[in-house]
Amino acid sequence: MTLNAENFFPCSSKDLNFLLKKVIALCYWDEQEKVISQIEDHCTRGIAETEEYKKLMPKFYQETKEHIPELEGKVTQYERMVERIQEDKKNTKGQKKKDLAAVLKKAKEELKTAKSHLRNTEAKCKEYVRKFEESSKKIERYKQNLEILKQRK
């Protein structure tokens, strides 16, 4: 019997116990040890892979976080630009007012783009923190699964 461990692990202790009961019920004695060994190998590899992945998250977070002050500066710059153009537009007439309207439109588009980049960068930072925390939980589940398997032997 072969078990596709990636579909099941890591899992809760309740799910692991249920799965082991089913495996034991369906396997011959010599196959039971083989399947349990496969699960142990999968959990061990899973811990190693997840720890490697987890190590990358702080690096990605830091690299992304470094861009936030620059993006905040751009947003502030464009906000000031829009304010100045709006003030100039109020105090002018004729063709110059039409020209300022076009410049104002362009500045607002740039402001919108800068704000969008800032939001996306902040969202990436939050995503890296979330992935780091998920990795920690996943490693703990793998370790719990290994403990249960060792107790079964």
PDB file of C-alpha atoms in Angstrom:
ATOM      1  CA  MET A   1       0.000   0.000   0.000  1.00  0.00           C
ATOM      2  CA  THR A   2       1.269   3.463  -0.863  1.00  0.00           C
ATOM      3  CA  LEU A   3       0.115   6.603   0.906  1.00  0.00           C
ATOM      4  CA  ASN A   4       0.366   9.997  -0.789  1.00  0.00           C
ATOM      5  CA  ALA A   5       1.531  11.811   2.320  1.00  0.00           C
ATOM      6  CA  GLU A   6       1.463  15.306   0.789  1.00  0.00           C
ATOM      7  CA  ASN A   7      -2.326  15.121   0.670  1.00  0.00           C
ATOM      8  CA  PHE A   8      -2.636  14.431   4.398  1.00  0.00           C
ATOM      9  CA  PHE A   9       0.259  16.022   6.256  1.00  0.00           C
ATOM     10  CA  PRO A  10       0.756  17.978   8.365  1.00  0.00           C
ATOM     11  CA  CYS A  11      -2.554  17.256  10.033  1.00  0.00           C
ATOM     12  CA  SER A  12      -4.132  17.403  13.462  1.00  0.00           C
ATOM     13  CA  SER A  13      -3.486  14.610  15.945  1.00  0.00           C
ATOM     14  CA  LYS A  14      -7.127  13.549  15.644  1.00  0.00           C
ATOM     15  CA  ASP A  15      -6.827  13.230  11.850  1.00  0.00           C
ATOM     16  CA  LEU A  16      -3.520  11.373  12.158  1.00  0.00           C
ATOM     17  CA  ASN A  17      -4.954   8.854  14.601  1.00  0.00           C
ATOM     18  CA  PHE A  18      -7.965   8.318  12.329  1.00  0.00           C
ATOM     19  CA  LEU A  19      -5.691   7.866   9.308  1.00  0.00           C
ATOM     20  CA  LEU A  20      -3.448   5.417  11.137  1.00  0.00           C
ATOM     21  CA  LYS A  21      -6.437   3.325  12.196  1.00  0.00           C
ATOM     22  CA  LYS A  22      -7.543   3.126   8.556  1.00  0.00           C
ATOM     23  CA  VAL A  23      -4.024   2.318   7.352  1.00  0.00           C
ATOM     24  CA  ILE A  24      -3.603  -0.400   9.955  1.00  0.00           C
ATOM     25  CA  ALA A  25      -6.996  -1.861   9.086  1.00  0.00           C
ATOM     26  CA  LEU A  26      -6.174  -1.983   5.360  1.00  0.00           C
ATOM     27  CA  CYS A  27      -2.539  -3.095   5.463  1.00  0.00           C
ATOM     28  CA  TYR A  28      -0.797  -6.352   6.119  1.00  0.00           C
ATOM     29  CA  TRP A  29       1.511  -6.250   9.125  1.00  0.00           C
ATOM     30  CA  ASP A  30       4.711  -5.824   7.089  1.00  0.00           C
ATOM     31  CA  GLU A  31       3.131  -3.015   5.072  1.00  0.00           C
ATOM     32  CA  GLN A  32       2.033  -1.120   8.185  1.00  0.00           C
ATOM     33  CA  GLU A  33       5.608  -0.452   9.229  1.00  0.00           C
ATOM     34  CA  LYS A  34       6.509   0.569   5.684  1.00  0.00           C
ATOM     35  CA  VAL A  35       3.640   3.084   5.495  1.00  0.00           C
ATOM     36  CA  ILE A  36       4.397   4.505   8.937  1.00  0.00           C
ATOM     37  CA  SER A  37       8.033   4.839   7.886  1.00  0.00           C
ATOM     38  CA  GLN A  38       6.942   6.701   4.738  1.00  0.00           C
ATOM     39  CA  ILE A  39       4.895   9.090   6.854  1.00  0.00           C
ATOM     40  CA  GLU A  40       7.837   9.676   9.199  1.00  0.00           C
ATOM     41  CA  ASP A  41      10.120  10.394   6.232  1.00  0.00           C
ATOM     42  CA  HIS A  42       7.565  12.800   4.794  1.00  0.00           C
ATOM     43  CA  CYS A  43       7.206  14.643   8.106  1.00  0.00           C
ATOM     44  CA  THR A  44      10.986  14.878   8.531  1.00  0.00           C
ATOM     45  CA  ARG A  45      11.377  16.273   4.997  1.00  0.00           C
ATOM     46  CA  GLY A  46       8.426  18.581   5.597  1.00  0.00           C
ATOM     47  CA  ILE A  47      10.072  20.040   8.687  1.00  0.00           C
ATOM     48  CA  ALA A  48      13.340  20.654   6.827  1.00  0.00           C
ATOM     49  CA  GLU A  49      11.638  22.210   3.788  1.00  0.00           C
ATOM     50  CA  THR A  50       9.352  24.394   5.869  1.00  0.00           C
ATOM     51  CA  GLU A  51      12.241  25.601   8.020  1.00  0.00           C
ATOM     52  CA  GLU A  52      14.142  26.614   4.865  1.00  0.00           C
ATOM     53  CA  TYR A  53      11.066  28.438   3.587  1.00  0.00           C
ATOM     54  CA  LYS A  54      10.564  30.089   6.978  1.00  0.00           C
ATOM     55  CA  LYS A  55      14.157  31.385   6.944  1.00  0.00           C
ATOM     56  CA  LEU A  56      13.467  33.275   3.703  1.00  0.00           C
ATOM     57  CA  MET A  57      10.471  35.227   4.992  1.00  0.00           C
ATOM     58  CA  PRO A  58      12.364  37.704   7.234  1.00  0.00           C
ATOM     59  CA  LYS A  59      14.740  38.454   4.355  1.00  0.00           C
ATOM     60  CA  PHE A  60      11.866  39.084   1.936  1.00  0.00           C
ATOM     61  CA  TYR A  61      10.077  41.144   4.570  1.00  0.00           C
ATOM     62  CA  GLN A  62      13.124  43.333   5.200  1.00  0.00           C
ATOM     63  CA  GLU A  63      13.812  43.872   1.500  1.00  0.00           C
ATOM     64  CA  THR A  64      10.208  44.890   0.909  1.00  0.00           C
ATOM     65  CA  LYS A  65       9.980  47.024   4.059  1.00  0.00           C
ATOM     66  CA  GLU A  66      12.975  49.092   2.886  1.00  0.00           C
ATOM     67  CA  HIS A  67      10.907  50.455  -0.015  1.00  0.00           C
ATOM     68  CA  ILE A  68       8.090  51.824   2.149  1.00  0.00           C
ATOM     69  CA  PRO A  69       9.761  55.125   3.204  1.00  0.00           C
ATOM     70  CA  GLU A  70      10.625  55.877  -0.418  1.00  0.00           C
ATOM     71  CA  LEU A  71       7.047  55.197  -1.497  1.00  0.00           C
ATOM     72  CA  GLU A  72       5.640  57.256   1.359  1.00  0.00           C
ATOM     73  CA  GLY A  73       7.891  60.113   0.252  1.00  0.00           C
ATOM     74  CA  LYS A  74       6.540  59.873  -3.285  1.00  0.00           C
ATOM     75  CA  VAL A  75       2.950  59.919  -2.033  1.00  0.00           C
ATOM     76  CA  THR A  76       3.658  63.009   0.078  1.00  0.00           C
ATOM     77  CA  GLN A  77       5.405  64.688  -2.855  1.00  0.00           C
ATOM     78  CA  TYR A  78       2.470  64.081  -5.194  1.00  0.00           C
ATOM     79  CA  GLU A  79      -0.042  65.192  -2.565  1.00  0.00           C
ATOM     80  CA  ARG A  80       1.819  68.490  -2.188  1.00  0.00           C
ATOM     81  CA  MET A  81       2.035  68.849  -5.957  1.00  0.00           C
ATOM     82  CA  VAL A  82      -1.713  68.338  -6.351  1.00  0.00           C
ATOM     83  CA  GLU A  83      -2.415  70.912  -3.616  1.00  0.00           C
ATOM     84  CA  ARG A  84      -0.132  73.502  -5.254  1.00  0.00           C
ATOM     85  CA  ILE A  85      -1.644  72.959  -8.673  1.00  0.00           C
ATOM     86  CA  GLN A  86      -5.159  73.268  -7.254  1.00  0.00           C
ATOM     87  CA  GLU A  87      -4.208  76.566  -5.571  1.00  0.00           C
ATOM     88  CA  ASP A  88      -2.619  77.885  -8.768  1.00  0.00           C
ATOM     89  CA  LYS A  89      -5.655  76.834 -10.749  1.00  0.00           C
ATOM     90  CA  LYS A  90      -7.968  78.821  -8.451  1.00  0.00           C
ATOM     91  CA  ASN A  91      -5.940  81.988  -9.006  1.00  0.00           C
ATOM     92  CA  THR A  92      -5.642  81.822 -12.803  1.00  0.00           C
ATOM     93  CA  LYS A  93      -7.923  82.298 -15.796  1.00  0.00           C
ATOM     94  CA  GLY A  94      -8.053  81.429 -19.451  1.00  0.00           C
ATOM     95  CA  GLN A  95      -5.644  79.132 -21.264  1.00  0.00           C
ATOM     96  CA  LYS A  96      -3.311  78.771 -18.297  1.00  0.00           C
ATOM     97  CA  LYS A  97      -6.219  77.397 -16.230  1.00  0.00           C
ATOM     98  CA  LYS A  98      -6.856  74.745 -18.912  1.00  0.00           C
ATOM     99  CA  ASP A  99      -3.174  73.848 -18.958  1.00  0.00           C
ATOM    100  CA  LEU A 100      -3.161  73.527 -15.180  1.00  0.00           C
ATOM    101  CA  ALA A 101      -6.222  71.272 -15.375  1.00  0.00           C
ATOM    102  CA  ALA A 102      -4.302  68.870 -17.619  1.00  0.00           C
ATOM    103  CA  VAL A 103      -1.275  68.957 -15.315  1.00  0.00           C
ATOM    104  CA  LEU A 104      -3.540  68.424 -12.296  1.00  0.00           C
ATOM    105  CA  LYS A 105      -5.114  65.390 -13.929  1.00  0.00           C
ATOM    106  CA  LYS A 106      -1.683  63.899 -14.600  1.00  0.00           C
ATOM    107  CA  ALA A 107      -0.518  64.625 -11.027  1.00  0.00           C
ATOM    108  CA  LYS A 108      -3.621  62.948  -9.577  1.00  0.00           C
ATOM    109  CA  GLU A 109      -2.959  59.869 -11.712  1.00  0.00           C
ATOM    110  CA  GLU A 110       0.622  59.755 -10.438  1.00  0.00           C
ATOM    111  CA  LEU A 111      -0.619  60.148  -6.867  1.00  0.00           C
ATOM    112  CA  LYS A 112      -3.083  57.311  -7.355  1.00  0.00           C
ATOM    113  CA  THR A 113      -0.314  55.087  -8.762  1.00  0.00           C
ATOM    114  CA  ALA A 114       2.061  55.942  -5.902  1.00  0.00           C
ATOM    115  CA  LYS A 115      -0.620  55.156  -3.311  1.00  0.00           C
ATOM    116  CA  SER A 116      -1.357  51.869  -5.055  1.00  0.00           C
ATOM    117  CA  HIS A 117       2.336  50.876  -4.973  1.00  0.00           C
ATOM    118  CA  LEU A 118       2.521  51.780  -1.300  1.00  0.00           C
ATOM    119  CA  ARG A 119      -0.571  49.684  -0.464  1.00  0.00           C
ATOM    120  CA  ASN A 120       0.792  46.734  -2.449  1.00  0.00           C
ATOM    121  CA  THR A 121       4.159  46.933  -0.710  1.00  0.00           C
ATOM    122  CA  GLU A 122       2.537  47.090   2.722  1.00  0.00           C
ATOM    123  CA  ALA A 123       0.342  44.130   1.781  1.00  0.00           C
ATOM    124  CA  LYS A 124       3.428  42.138   0.755  1.00  0.00           C
ATOM    125  CA  CYS A 125       5.015  42.839   4.138  1.00  0.00           C
ATOM    126  CA  LYS A 126       1.897  41.581   5.914  1.00  0.00           C
ATOM    127  CA  GLU A 127       1.862  38.513   3.658  1.00  0.00           C
ATOM    128  CA  TYR A 128       5.481  37.676   4.572  1.00  0.00           C
ATOM    129  CA  VAL A 129       4.654  37.955   8.280  1.00  0.00           C
ATOM    130  CA  ARG A 130       1.612  35.718   7.774  1.00  0.00           C
ATOM    131  CA  LYS A 131       3.662  33.129   5.855  1.00  0.00           C
ATOM    132  CA  PHE A 132       6.318  33.155   8.580  1.00  0.00           C
ATOM    133  CA  GLU A 133       3.678  32.469  11.237  1.00  0.00           C
ATOM    134  CA  GLU A 134       2.029  29.777   9.090  1.00  0.00           C
ATOM    135  CA  SER A 135       5.399  28.090   8.638  1.00  0.00           C
ATOM    136  CA  SER A 136       5.942  28.019  12.388  1.00  0.00           C
ATOM    137  CA  LYS A 137       2.552  26.395  12.900  1.00  0.00           C
ATOM    138  CA  LYS A 138       3.192  23.908  10.096  1.00  0.00           C
ATOM    139  CA  ILE A 139       6.506  22.872  11.632  1.00  0.00           C
ATOM    140  CA  GLU A 140       4.808  22.333  14.983  1.00  0.00           C
ATOM    141  CA  ARG A 141       2.121  20.160  13.364  1.00  0.00           C
ATOM    142  CA  TYR A 142       4.787  18.078  11.616  1.00  0.00           C
ATOM    143  CA  LYS A 143       6.597  17.626  14.944  1.00  0.00           C
ATOM    144  CA  GLN A 144       3.361  16.604  16.652  1.00  0.00           C
ATOM    145  CA  ASN A 145       2.725  14.100  13.859  1.00  0.00           C
ATOM    146  CA  LEU A 146       6.212  12.626  14.352  1.00  0.00           C
ATOM    147  CA  GLU A 147       5.653  12.325  18.114  1.00  0.00           C
ATOM    148  CA  ILE A 148       2.387  10.449  17.564  1.00  0.00           C
ATOM    149  CA  LEU A 149       4.075   8.132  15.066  1.00  0.00           C
ATOM    150  CA  LYS A 150       6.906   7.408  17.496  1.00  0.00           C
ATOM    151  CA  GLN A 151       4.377   6.579  20.201  1.00  0.00           C
ATOM    152  CA  ARG A 152       2.650   4.143  17.824  1.00  0.00           C
ATOM    153  CA  LYS A 153       5.795   2.079  17.326  1.00  0.00           C
TER     154      LYS A 153
END
